[in-house]
Amino acid sequence: MADEPLVLGIETSCDETGVGIVRGTTLLADAVASSVDEHARFGGVVPEIASRAHLEAMVPTIERALKEAGVSARDLDGIAVTAGPGLAGALLVGVSAAKSYAYALGKPLYGVNHLASHICVDQLEHGPLPEPTMALLVSGGHSSLLLAPDITADVRPMGATIDDAAGEAFDKIARVLDLGFPGGPVIDRLAKEGDPAAIAFPRGLSGAKDPAYDFSFSGLKTAVARWIEAKRASGEEVPVRDVAASFQEAVVDVLTRKAVRACKDQGVDHLMIGGGVAANSRLRALAEERCGRAGIRLRVPRPKLCTDNGAMVAALGAEMVARNRPASDLDLSADSSLPVTETHVPGRHRHDHDHVHEVSKDNLYS
Ligand code: KG4
Ligand code: ZN
């Protein structure tokens, strides 16, 4: 529908420069420039390298997205940007770019939450989100269970990891096994040829007295690393495929069990899974199986929409416009630890076209 809001979204919270364009819940463009190769030799994302890469990729990626969508910047109804959480310097590049475009074009600016965006992106694949939706967000930086009665204004944390994120555990185990970075995709691939029951690795925080919705992957990581060390010390060959499969099983077993339990406890019949780890084939299969048995409808976007991208930010921005949420001020600042409950950073006063032009240029860089 032509009267649905046309929004451009910018995402720079980690190592992906993402620019997406959506109309309502329809994806028009999803341009991503990743600096992942530049971080590979360090075994993790280096913030300074990420910031510089964002700076270089920003304008070309915006232009690529506009071209892909076949729209003109003048036609946009708003510019959305990840205001946090994420790497401070990296966020700053996206926020500065979004402010500049919003100011130059006279369009409202929406500073939105990265985690809420990971949930909202599913609208582009499966249509409007049921309310409430339970979300399992699993990436290199986060592992959270979130209850979302209203993705634009009400997202409640149910549980989160108390140490490593799920993706971080994949990356660390891959490093111990000399499989390179990022570790998730290669472990996923090798695990397909391994036996998930070969080694009984621990399931963190799964005791009767443990918090029901929190996660812990640090003990698992240590157990796997010790197991590999012991094998190596004894001169035996490490059965990489079995280790990958058994480790992966321990992670996805806990993730799916707790997510299904949260849905049942809260009487929520929809579960969405997002974040980079949602690309994991075993997680998707086990979630499907367990949700099916529990009568829960599972929604998992395609892998490209699960990892960081601009479309997810545009999707949440469009929802903000559609629901008449207040825009952000042009002195919006990036907040590296923006709480998940703050779905967006509204301005002190509602934007209208005139107000945008009244703002002094100095504010752009504050
Ligand atoms: O969402 P994302 O692209 O960036 C962050 O916000 O962190 O997630 C990246 C994480 C990495 O830790 C990567 O190893 C993991 O997602 N990942 C996977 C898979 N694909 C990516 N983990 C398990 N299985 C996969 N297939
Ligand atoms: Zn993310």
mmCIF file of C-alpha atoms and ligand atoms in Angstrom:
data_model
loop_
_atom_site.group_PDB
_atom_site.id
_atom_site.type_symbol
_atom_site.label_atom_id
_atom_site.label_comp_id
_atom_site.label_asym_id
_atom_site.label_seq_id
_atom_site.Cartn_x
_atom_site.Cartn_y
_atom_site.Cartn_z
ATOM 1 C CA MET A 1 0.000 0.000 0.000
ATOM 2 C CA ALA A 2 1.394 3.345 -1.046
ATOM 3 C CA ASP A 3 0.198 5.084 2.128
ATOM 4 C CA GLU A 4 2.281 2.880 4.378
ATOM 5 C CA PRO A 5 5.330 4.665 5.781
ATOM 6 C CA LEU A 6 8.516 4.539 3.717
ATOM 7 C CA VAL A 7 11.447 4.392 6.121
ATOM 8 C CA LEU A 8 15.199 4.060 5.752
ATOM 9 C CA GLY A 9 17.020 2.318 8.596
ATOM 10 C CA ILE A 10 20.693 2.501 9.511
ATOM 11 C CA GLU A 11 22.456 -0.102 11.659
ATOM 12 C CA THR A 12 26.077 0.256 12.802
ATOM 13 C CA SER A 13 26.119 -1.250 16.302
ATOM 14 C CA CYS A 14 28.777 -3.873 15.583
ATOM 15 C CA ASP A 15 30.685 -4.834 12.435
ATOM 16 C CA GLU A 16 27.907 -4.653 9.851
ATOM 17 C CA THR A 17 27.061 -1.385 8.112
ATOM 18 C CA GLY A 18 23.427 -2.062 7.297
ATOM 19 C CA VAL A 19 21.006 0.153 5.416
ATOM 20 C CA GLY A 20 17.487 -1.095 4.790
ATOM 21 C CA ILE A 21 14.422 0.472 3.260
ATOM 22 C CA VAL A 22 10.911 -0.724 4.009
ATOM 23 C CA ARG A 23 7.392 0.371 3.209
ATOM 24 C CA GLY A 24 5.234 -0.693 6.154
ATOM 25 C CA THR A 25 6.095 -4.354 6.560
ATOM 26 C CA THR A 26 7.418 -4.764 3.013
ATOM 27 C CA LEU A 27 11.163 -5.006 2.476
ATOM 28 C CA LEU A 28 12.366 -2.893 -0.459
ATOM 29 C CA ALA A 29 16.149 -2.944 0.069
ATOM 30 C CA ASP A 30 18.650 -4.536 2.411
ATOM 31 C CA ALA A 31 22.206 -3.350 1.760
ATOM 32 C CA VAL A 32 24.944 -4.599 4.061
ATOM 33 C CA ALA A 33 28.684 -3.963 4.053
ATOM 34 C CA SER A 34 30.495 -6.150 6.556
ATOM 35 C CA SER A 35 33.958 -5.620 8.004
ATOM 36 C CA VAL A 36 34.026 -9.173 9.385
ATOM 37 C CA ASP A 37 37.048 -10.153 7.253
ATOM 38 C CA GLU A 38 39.073 -7.327 8.763
ATOM 39 C CA HIS A 39 38.422 -8.702 12.266
ATOM 40 C CA ALA A 40 38.989 -12.361 11.464
ATOM 41 C CA ARG A 41 42.690 -12.394 12.275
ATOM 42 C CA PHE A 42 41.997 -10.907 15.711
ATOM 43 C CA GLY A 43 39.407 -13.592 16.527
ATOM 44 C CA GLY A 44 36.778 -11.007 17.420
ATOM 45 C CA VAL A 45 35.434 -7.590 16.506
ATOM 46 C CA VAL A 46 37.924 -4.746 17.049
ATOM 47 C CA PRO A 47 35.870 -1.600 17.808
ATOM 48 C CA GLU A 48 38.240 0.908 16.167
ATOM 49 C CA ILE A 49 38.404 -1.105 12.974
ATOM 50 C CA ALA A 50 34.609 -1.420 12.943
ATOM 51 C CA SER A 51 34.103 2.351 13.372
ATOM 52 C CA ARG A 52 36.470 3.201 10.539
ATOM 53 C CA ALA A 53 34.862 0.631 8.262
ATOM 54 C CA HIS A 54 31.401 2.084 9.019
ATOM 55 C CA LEU A 55 32.633 5.545 8.136
ATOM 56 C CA GLU A 56 33.936 4.362 4.783
ATOM 57 C CA ALA A 57 30.889 2.239 3.968
ATOM 58 C CA MET A 58 28.132 4.548 5.234
ATOM 59 C CA VAL A 59 27.327 6.808 2.279
ATOM 60 C CA PRO A 60 27.888 4.183 -0.458
ATOM 61 C CA THR A 61 25.659 1.729 1.419
ATOM 62 C CA ILE A 62 22.876 4.312 1.775
ATOM 63 C CA GLU A 63 23.110 5.067 -1.937
ATOM 64 C CA ARG A 64 23.068 1.384 -2.798
ATOM 65 C CA ALA A 65 19.934 0.843 -0.688
ATOM 66 C CA LEU A 66 18.078 3.782 -2.287
ATOM 67 C CA LYS A 67 18.963 2.479 -5.739
ATOM 68 C CA GLU A 68 17.936 -1.076 -4.857
ATOM 69 C CA ALA A 69 14.577 0.154 -3.506
ATOM 70 C CA GLY A 70 14.066 2.414 -6.502
ATOM 71 C CA VAL A 71 13.024 5.320 -4.298
ATOM 72 C CA SER A 72 14.300 8.822 -3.831
ATOM 73 C CA ALA A 73 15.478 10.064 -0.433
ATOM 74 C CA ARG A 74 12.916 12.847 -0.772
ATOM 75 C CA ASP A 75 10.079 10.296 -0.648
ATOM 76 C CA LEU A 76 11.082 8.906 2.748
ATOM 77 C CA ASP A 77 8.719 9.373 5.693
ATOM 78 C CA GLY A 78 11.462 8.920 8.244
ATOM 79 C CA ILE A 79 15.040 7.918 8.997
ATOM 80 C CA ALA A 80 15.551 5.280 11.686
ATOM 81 C CA VAL A 81 18.868 4.416 13.286
ATOM 82 C CA THR A 82 20.154 2.079 15.966
ATOM 83 C CA ALA A 83 20.745 4.316 19.004
ATOM 84 C CA GLY A 84 22.014 1.383 21.100
ATOM 85 C CA PRO A 85 23.031 -0.953 22.583
ATOM 86 C CA GLY A 86 26.301 -1.665 20.811
ATOM 87 C CA LEU A 87 29.865 -0.441 20.374
ATOM 88 C CA ALA A 88 29.937 3.276 21.229
ATOM 89 C CA GLY A 89 32.159 4.436 18.377
ATOM 90 C CA ALA A 90 30.399 2.263 15.843
ATOM 91 C CA LEU A 91 26.939 3.485 16.917
ATOM 92 C CA LEU A 92 28.129 7.071 16.672
ATOM 93 C CA VAL A 93 28.845 6.729 12.956
ATOM 94 C CA GLY A 94 25.306 5.543 12.216
ATOM 95 C CA VAL A 95 23.666 8.080 14.507
ATOM 96 C CA SER A 96 25.658 10.957 12.977
ATOM 97 C CA ALA A 97 24.783 9.839 9.471
ATOM 98 C CA ALA A 98 21.094 9.473 10.328
ATOM 99 C CA LYS A 99 20.991 12.932 11.888
ATOM 100 C CA SER A 100 22.680 14.478 8.879
ATOM 101 C CA TYR A 101 20.254 12.887 6.424
ATOM 102 C CA ALA A 102 17.245 13.707 8.616
ATOM 103 C CA TYR A 103 18.372 17.319 8.903
ATOM 104 C CA ALA A 104 19.290 17.768 5.261
ATOM 105 C CA LEU A 105 16.085 16.142 4.014
ATOM 106 C CA GLY A 106 13.798 17.592 6.687
ATOM 107 C CA LYS A 107 12.590 14.144 7.762
ATOM 108 C CA PRO A 108 11.777 12.860 11.251
ATOM 109 C CA LEU A 109 14.491 10.867 12.979
ATOM 110 C CA TYR A 110 13.846 7.716 15.026
ATOM 111 C CA GLY A 111 16.584 6.448 17.325
ATOM 112 C CA VAL A 112 15.597 2.845 18.012
ATOM 113 C CA ASN A 113 16.742 -0.084 20.113
ATOM 114 C CA HIS A 114 18.861 -2.732 18.408
ATOM 115 C CA LEU A 115 17.227 -5.620 20.280
ATOM 116 C CA ALA A 116 13.676 -4.513 19.547
ATOM 117 C CA SER A 117 14.730 -4.203 15.887
ATOM 118 C CA HIS A 118 15.918 -7.833 15.885
ATOM 119 C CA ILE A 119 12.370 -8.799 16.905
ATOM 120 C CA CYS A 120 10.523 -6.394 14.607
ATOM 121 C CA VAL A 121 12.377 -7.590 11.497
ATOM 122 C CA ASP A 122 10.213 -10.694 11.484
ATOM 123 C CA GLN A 123 7.322 -8.535 10.251
ATOM 124 C CA LEU A 124 9.128 -8.290 6.927
ATOM 125 C CA GLU A 125 9.020 -12.063 6.589
ATOM 126 C CA HIS A 126 5.871 -13.220 8.362
ATOM 127 C CA GLY A 127 3.668 -10.117 8.570
ATOM 128 C CA PRO A 128 2.537 -8.179 11.658
ATOM 129 C CA LEU A 129 3.833 -9.533 14.960
ATOM 130 C CA PRO A 130 1.224 -11.060 17.235
ATOM 131 C CA GLU A 131 0.892 -9.214 20.518
ATOM 132 C CA PRO A 132 2.374 -10.349 22.731
ATOM 133 C CA THR A 133 5.275 -12.191 21.127
ATOM 134 C CA MET A 134 7.981 -13.985 23.079
ATOM 135 C CA ALA A 135 11.417 -13.443 21.567
ATOM 136 C CA LEU A 136 14.610 -15.409 21.975
ATOM 137 C CA LEU A 137 17.472 -13.178 20.854
ATOM 138 C CA VAL A 138 20.737 -14.955 20.395
ATOM 139 C CA SER A 139 23.748 -13.273 18.838
ATOM 140 C CA GLY A 140 27.425 -12.641 19.445
ATOM 141 C CA GLY A 141 26.561 -9.906 21.914
ATOM 142 C CA HIS A 142 23.241 -10.989 23.407
ATOM 143 C CA SER A 143 21.265 -13.943 24.666
ATOM 144 C CA SER A 144 17.932 -12.768 25.983
ATOM 145 C CA LEU A 145 14.366 -13.837 26.392
ATOM 146 C CA LEU A 146 12.065 -10.880 25.865
ATOM 147 C CA LEU A 147 8.327 -10.517 26.130
ATOM 148 C CA ALA A 148 7.023 -7.987 23.629
ATOM 149 C CA PRO A 149 3.413 -6.875 24.135
ATOM 150 C CA ASP A 150 4.097 -3.866 21.854
ATOM 151 C CA ILE A 151 7.311 -3.761 19.874
ATOM 152 C CA THR A 152 7.273 0.052 19.650
ATOM 153 C CA ALA A 153 6.713 0.766 23.319
ATOM 154 C CA ASP A 154 6.671 -2.256 25.603
ATOM 155 C CA VAL A 155 9.443 -4.856 25.610
ATOM 156 C CA ARG A 156 10.101 -6.649 28.887
ATOM 157 C CA PRO A 157 13.218 -8.607 29.782
ATOM 158 C CA MET A 158 12.385 -12.113 31.021
ATOM 159 C CA GLY A 159 15.924 -13.439 31.239
ATOM 160 C CA ALA A 160 19.408 -13.062 29.820
ATOM 161 C CA THR A 161 22.826 -14.623 29.920
ATOM 162 C CA ILE A 162 24.733 -14.055 33.136
ATOM 163 C CA ASP A 163 28.078 -14.454 31.351
ATOM 164 C CA ASP A 164 28.823 -15.230 27.679
ATOM 165 C CA ALA A 165 26.359 -14.751 24.842
ATOM 166 C CA ALA A 166 25.462 -17.895 22.898
ATOM 167 C CA GLY A 167 27.257 -16.688 19.764
ATOM 168 C CA GLU A 168 30.311 -15.808 21.816
ATOM 169 C CA ALA A 169 30.439 -19.418 23.036
ATOM 170 C CA PHE A 170 30.306 -20.648 19.423
ATOM 171 C CA ASP A 171 33.117 -18.247 18.524
ATOM 172 C CA LYS A 172 35.288 -19.289 21.467
ATOM 173 C CA ILE A 173 34.895 -23.015 20.916
ATOM 174 C CA ALA A 174 35.671 -22.534 17.230
ATOM 175 C CA ARG A 175 38.857 -20.756 18.256
ATOM 176 C CA VAL A 176 39.894 -23.613 20.561
ATOM 177 C CA LEU A 177 39.279 -25.988 17.652
ATOM 178 C CA ASP A 178 41.232 -23.710 15.236
ATOM 179 C CA LEU A 179 38.198 -23.265 13.007
ATOM 180 C CA GLY A 180 38.450 -19.492 12.489
ATOM 181 C CA PHE A 181 36.028 -16.616 13.125
ATOM 182 C CA PRO A 182 33.070 -16.346 13.297
ATOM 183 C CA GLY A 183 32.594 -19.794 14.756
ATOM 184 C CA GLY A 184 28.843 -20.350 14.442
ATOM 185 C CA PRO A 185 28.560 -21.215 10.746
ATOM 186 C CA VAL A 186 31.512 -23.636 10.717
ATOM 187 C CA ILE A 187 30.423 -25.430 13.897
ATOM 188 C CA ASP A 188 26.904 -25.679 12.468
ATOM 189 C CA ARG A 189 28.325 -27.286 9.312
ATOM 190 C CA LEU A 190 30.682 -29.726 11.074
ATOM 191 C CA ALA A 191 28.028 -30.673 13.642
ATOM 192 C CA LYS A 192 25.878 -32.097 10.842
ATOM 193 C CA GLU A 193 28.447 -34.890 10.469
ATOM 194 C CA GLY A 194 28.923 -35.426 14.210
ATOM 195 C CA ASP A 195 27.050 -37.188 16.997
ATOM 196 C CA PRO A 196 25.252 -34.752 19.334
ATOM 197 C CA ALA A 197 25.109 -37.438 22.028
ATOM 198 C CA ALA A 198 28.808 -38.359 21.805
ATOM 199 C CA ILE A 199 29.860 -36.207 24.764
ATOM 200 C CA ALA A 200 27.573 -35.136 27.632
ATOM 201 C CA PHE A 201 28.449 -31.447 28.046
ATOM 202 C CA PRO A 202 26.797 -29.482 30.890
ATOM 203 C CA ARG A 203 23.532 -27.559 30.474
ATOM 204 C CA GLY A 204 24.049 -24.254 32.318
ATOM 205 C CA LEU A 205 21.486 -22.978 34.852
ATOM 206 C CA SER A 206 19.224 -25.959 34.306
ATOM 207 C CA GLY A 207 18.799 -27.099 37.906
ATOM 208 C CA ALA A 208 15.470 -26.938 39.710
ATOM 209 C CA LYS A 209 16.616 -23.974 41.797
ATOM 210 C CA ASP A 210 18.273 -22.049 38.965
ATOM 211 C CA PRO A 211 16.607 -18.976 37.466
ATOM 212 C CA ALA A 212 14.178 -20.295 34.882
ATOM 213 C CA TYR A 213 14.878 -17.840 32.082
ATOM 214 C CA ASP A 214 18.529 -16.887 32.535
ATOM 215 C CA PHE A 215 21.364 -18.478 30.594
ATOM 216 C CA SER A 216 24.999 -19.288 31.305
ATOM 217 C CA PHE A 217 27.440 -20.522 28.692
ATOM 218 C CA SER A 218 30.744 -19.909 30.420
ATOM 219 C CA GLY A 219 30.755 -23.249 32.291
ATOM 220 C CA LEU A 220 29.946 -25.095 29.072
ATOM 221 C CA LYS A 221 32.719 -23.269 27.246
ATOM 222 C CA THR A 222 35.245 -24.246 29.928
ATOM 223 C CA ALA A 223 34.031 -27.851 29.994
ATOM 224 C CA VAL A 224 34.425 -28.162 26.218
ATOM 225 C CA ALA A 225 37.871 -26.526 26.255
ATOM 226 C CA ARG A 226 39.048 -28.855 29.073
ATOM 227 C CA TRP A 227 37.709 -31.890 27.249
ATOM 228 C CA ILE A 228 39.635 -30.900 24.107
ATOM 229 C CA GLU A 229 42.817 -30.191 26.120
ATOM 230 C CA ALA A 230 42.628 -33.587 27.815
ATOM 231 C CA LYS A 231 42.237 -35.336 24.455
ATOM 232 C CA ARG A 232 45.197 -33.458 23.038
ATOM 233 C CA ALA A 233 47.324 -34.146 26.122
ATOM 234 C CA SER A 234 46.698 -37.847 25.822
ATOM 235 C CA GLY A 235 47.906 -37.744 22.229
ATOM 236 C CA GLU A 236 44.537 -38.770 20.861
ATOM 237 C CA GLU A 237 42.956 -37.072 17.901
ATOM 238 C CA VAL A 238 40.141 -34.640 18.770
ATOM 239 C CA PRO A 239 36.874 -35.811 17.183
ATOM 240 C CA VAL A 240 36.058 -32.312 15.945
ATOM 241 C CA ARG A 241 32.661 -33.191 14.435
ATOM 242 C CA ASP A 242 31.446 -34.927 17.603
ATOM 243 C CA VAL A 243 32.704 -32.068 19.795
ATOM 244 C CA ALA A 244 30.955 -29.536 17.550
ATOM 245 C CA ALA A 245 27.700 -31.517 17.548
ATOM 246 C CA SER A 246 27.732 -32.186 21.313
ATOM 247 C CA PHE A 247 28.602 -28.585 22.158
ATOM 248 C CA GLN A 248 25.959 -27.215 19.799
ATOM 249 C CA GLU A 249 23.365 -29.586 21.240
ATOM 250 C CA ALA A 250 24.093 -28.354 24.774
ATOM 251 C CA VAL A 251 23.560 -24.735 23.678
ATOM 252 C CA VAL A 252 20.389 -25.223 21.656
ATOM 253 C CA ASP A 253 18.877 -27.651 24.165
ATOM 254 C CA VAL A 254 18.985 -25.001 26.892
ATOM 255 C CA LEU A 255 17.893 -22.142 24.604
ATOM 256 C CA THR A 256 14.826 -23.934 23.267
ATOM 257 C CA ARG A 257 13.835 -25.494 26.584
ATOM 258 C CA LYS A 258 13.843 -22.128 28.380
ATOM 259 C CA ALA A 259 12.130 -20.287 25.522
ATOM 260 C CA VAL A 260 9.293 -22.818 25.379
ATOM 261 C CA ARG A 261 8.963 -22.756 29.127
ATOM 262 C CA ALA A 262 8.719 -18.946 29.148
ATOM 263 C CA CYS A 263 5.950 -19.091 26.529
ATOM 264 C CA LYS A 264 4.013 -21.683 28.511
ATOM 265 C CA ASP A 265 4.424 -19.867 31.845
ATOM 266 C CA GLN A 266 3.334 -16.553 30.352
ATOM 267 C CA GLY A 267 0.540 -17.992 28.223
ATOM 268 C CA VAL A 268 2.155 -16.709 25.020
ATOM 269 C CA ASP A 269 1.538 -18.791 21.930
ATOM 270 C CA HIS A 270 4.084 -17.197 19.565
ATOM 271 C CA LEU A 271 7.850 -17.483 19.780
ATOM 272 C CA MET A 272 10.210 -15.608 17.484
ATOM 273 C CA ILE A 273 13.918 -16.313 17.350
ATOM 274 C CA GLY A 274 16.355 -13.685 16.129
ATOM 275 C CA GLY A 275 20.024 -12.705 16.170
ATOM 276 C CA GLY A 276 22.931 -14.333 14.361
ATOM 277 C CA VAL A 277 22.669 -17.649 16.209
ATOM 278 C CA ALA A 278 19.090 -18.017 14.933
ATOM 279 C CA ALA A 279 20.756 -18.984 11.653
ATOM 280 C CA ASN A 280 21.824 -22.224 13.363
ATOM 281 C CA SER A 281 20.173 -25.167 11.641
ATOM 282 C CA ARG A 282 19.956 -27.341 14.742
ATOM 283 C CA LEU A 283 18.456 -24.505 16.811
ATOM 284 C CA ARG A 284 15.808 -23.992 14.149
ATOM 285 C CA ALA A 285 14.993 -27.711 13.943
ATOM 286 C CA LEU A 286 14.827 -28.303 17.695
ATOM 287 C CA ALA A 287 12.777 -25.136 18.270
ATOM 288 C CA GLU A 288 10.356 -26.279 15.570
ATOM 289 C CA GLU A 289 10.039 -29.694 17.208
ATOM 290 C CA ARG A 290 9.553 -28.429 20.753
ATOM 291 C CA CYS A 291 7.217 -25.565 19.799
ATOM 292 C CA GLY A 292 5.170 -28.007 17.740
ATOM 293 C CA ARG A 293 4.760 -30.277 20.725
ATOM 294 C CA ALA A 294 3.806 -27.358 22.985
ATOM 295 C CA GLY A 295 1.316 -25.814 20.551
ATOM 296 C CA ILE A 296 3.442 -22.696 20.075
ATOM 297 C CA ARG A 297 3.737 -20.998 16.687
ATOM 298 C CA LEU A 298 7.385 -20.451 15.801
ATOM 299 C CA ARG A 299 8.571 -17.501 13.704
ATOM 300 C CA VAL A 300 12.190 -17.371 12.598
ATOM 301 C CA PRO A 301 13.203 -14.935 9.871
ATOM 302 C CA ARG A 302 15.510 -16.103 7.097
ATOM 303 C CA PRO A 303 19.188 -16.061 8.140
ATOM 304 C CA LYS A 304 20.022 -12.803 6.350
ATOM 305 C CA LEU A 305 17.410 -10.983 8.425
ATOM 306 C CA CYS A 306 18.588 -12.682 11.642
ATOM 307 C CA THR A 307 22.114 -11.259 11.559
ATOM 308 C CA ASP A 308 22.603 -7.516 11.972
ATOM 309 C CA ASN A 309 21.121 -5.535 9.100
ATOM 310 C CA GLY A 310 19.522 -2.186 8.309
ATOM 311 C CA ALA A 311 16.165 -3.634 7.298
ATOM 312 C CA MET A 312 15.406 -4.522 10.909
ATOM 313 C CA VAL A 313 15.953 -0.911 11.955
ATOM 314 C CA ALA A 314 13.788 0.328 9.094
ATOM 315 C CA ALA A 315 11.091 -2.189 10.083
ATOM 316 C CA LEU A 316 10.938 -0.834 13.624
ATOM 317 C CA GLY A 317 11.121 2.761 12.357
ATOM 318 C CA ALA A 318 8.168 2.127 10.041
ATOM 319 C CA GLU A 319 6.200 0.680 12.942
ATOM 320 C CA MET A 320 7.030 3.802 14.989
ATOM 321 C CA VAL A 321 5.693 6.005 12.189
ATOM 322 C CA ALA A 322 2.618 3.824 11.686
ATOM 323 C CA ARG A 323 1.792 4.028 15.385
ATOM 324 C CA ASN A 324 2.475 7.730 15.615
ATOM 325 C CA ARG A 325 5.284 7.380 18.128
ATOM 326 C CA PRO A 326 7.193 10.600 18.809
ATOM 327 C CA ALA A 327 10.337 11.139 16.748
ATOM 328 C CA SER A 328 13.746 11.687 18.325
ATOM 329 C CA ASP A 329 15.397 15.077 18.584
ATOM 330 C CA LEU A 330 18.295 15.925 16.326
ATOM 331 C CA ASP A 331 20.579 15.970 19.357
ATOM 332 C CA LEU A 332 19.931 12.238 19.775
ATOM 333 C CA SER A 333 22.995 10.531 21.173
ATOM 334 C CA ALA A 334 24.148 6.950 20.861
ATOM 335 C CA ASP A 335 23.848 4.927 24.072
ATOM 336 C CA SER A 336 26.085 1.863 24.106
ATOM 337 C CA SER A 337 24.116 0.355 26.991
ATOM 338 C CA LEU A 338 20.592 1.423 26.018
ATOM 339 C CA PRO A 339 18.269 -0.781 28.131
ATOM 340 C CA VAL A 340 16.073 -3.187 26.225
ATOM 341 C CA THR A 341 12.987 -1.602 27.777
ATOM 342 C CA GLU A 342 13.711 1.593 25.845
ATOM 343 C CA THR A 343 12.411 0.556 22.460
ATOM 344 C CA HIS A 344 13.224 3.978 21.104
ATOM 345 C CA VAL A 345 14.629 7.295 22.236
ATOM 346 C CA PRO A 346 11.794 9.805 21.869
ATOM 347 C CA GLY A 347 12.578 13.487 21.675
ATOM 348 C CA ARG A 348 11.562 15.971 24.295
ATOM 349 C CA HIS A 349 9.038 17.427 21.895
ATOM 350 C CA ARG A 350 7.279 16.053 18.859
ATOM 351 C CA HIS A 351 8.935 16.738 15.551
ATOM 352 C CA ASP A 352 7.192 18.375 12.735
ATOM 353 C CA HIS A 353 8.616 19.573 9.499
ATOM 354 C CA ASP A 354 9.274 23.111 10.751
ATOM 355 C CA HIS A 355 10.941 22.046 13.914
ATOM 356 C CA VAL A 356 13.487 20.007 11.989
ATOM 357 C CA HIS A 357 14.581 23.151 10.179
ATOM 358 C CA GLU A 358 14.763 25.202 13.347
ATOM 359 C CA VAL A 359 17.409 23.007 14.902
ATOM 360 C CA SER A 360 20.838 24.541 14.822
ATOM 361 C CA LYS A 361 23.550 22.755 12.921
ATOM 362 C CA ASP A 362 25.678 22.582 16.063
ATOM 363 C CA ASN A 363 23.318 20.010 17.521
ATOM 364 C CA LEU A 364 24.080 17.582 14.762
ATOM 365 C CA TYR A 365 27.405 16.642 16.197
ATOM 366 C CA SER A 366 26.605 16.726 19.901
HETATM 367 O O1 KG4 B 1 23.567 -10.965 15.203
HETATM 368 P P1 KG4 B 1 24.983 -11.107 14.778
HETATM 369 O O2 KG4 B 1 25.284 -11.056 13.307
HETATM 370 O O3 KG4 B 1 25.886 -10.019 15.418
HETATM 371 C C1 KG4 B 1 25.827 -9.684 16.755
HETATM 372 O O4 KG4 B 1 25.024 -8.791 17.103
HETATM 373 O O5 KG4 B 1 26.564 -10.329 17.524
HETATM 374 O O6 KG4 B 1 25.498 -12.481 15.409
HETATM 375 C C2 KG4 B 1 26.803 -12.966 15.202
HETATM 376 C C3 KG4 B 1 26.966 -14.255 15.963
HETATM 377 C C4 KG4 B 1 28.392 -14.805 15.940
HETATM 378 O O7 KG4 B 1 28.758 -15.128 17.253
HETATM 379 C C5 KG4 B 1 28.290 -16.040 15.062
HETATM 380 O O8 KG4 B 1 29.220 -17.053 15.411
HETATM 381 C C6 KG4 B 1 26.868 -16.468 15.324
HETATM 382 O O9 KG4 B 1 26.130 -15.264 15.394
HETATM 383 N N1 KG4 B 1 26.339 -17.316 14.252
HETATM 384 C C7 KG4 B 1 25.975 -18.599 14.422
HETATM 385 C C8 KG4 B 1 25.594 -19.082 13.146
HETATM 386 N N2 KG4 B 1 25.722 -18.075 12.240
HETATM 387 C C9 KG4 B 1 26.173 -16.989 12.941
HETATM 388 N N3 KG4 B 1 25.959 -19.370 15.526
HETATM 389 C C10 KG4 B 1 25.551 -20.635 15.385
HETATM 390 N N4 KG4 B 1 25.189 -21.184 14.209
HETATM 391 C C11 KG4 B 1 25.188 -20.450 13.065
HETATM 392 N N5 KG4 B 1 24.829 -21.010 11.903
HETATM 393 ZN ZN ZN B 2 22.491 -7.860 16.730
#
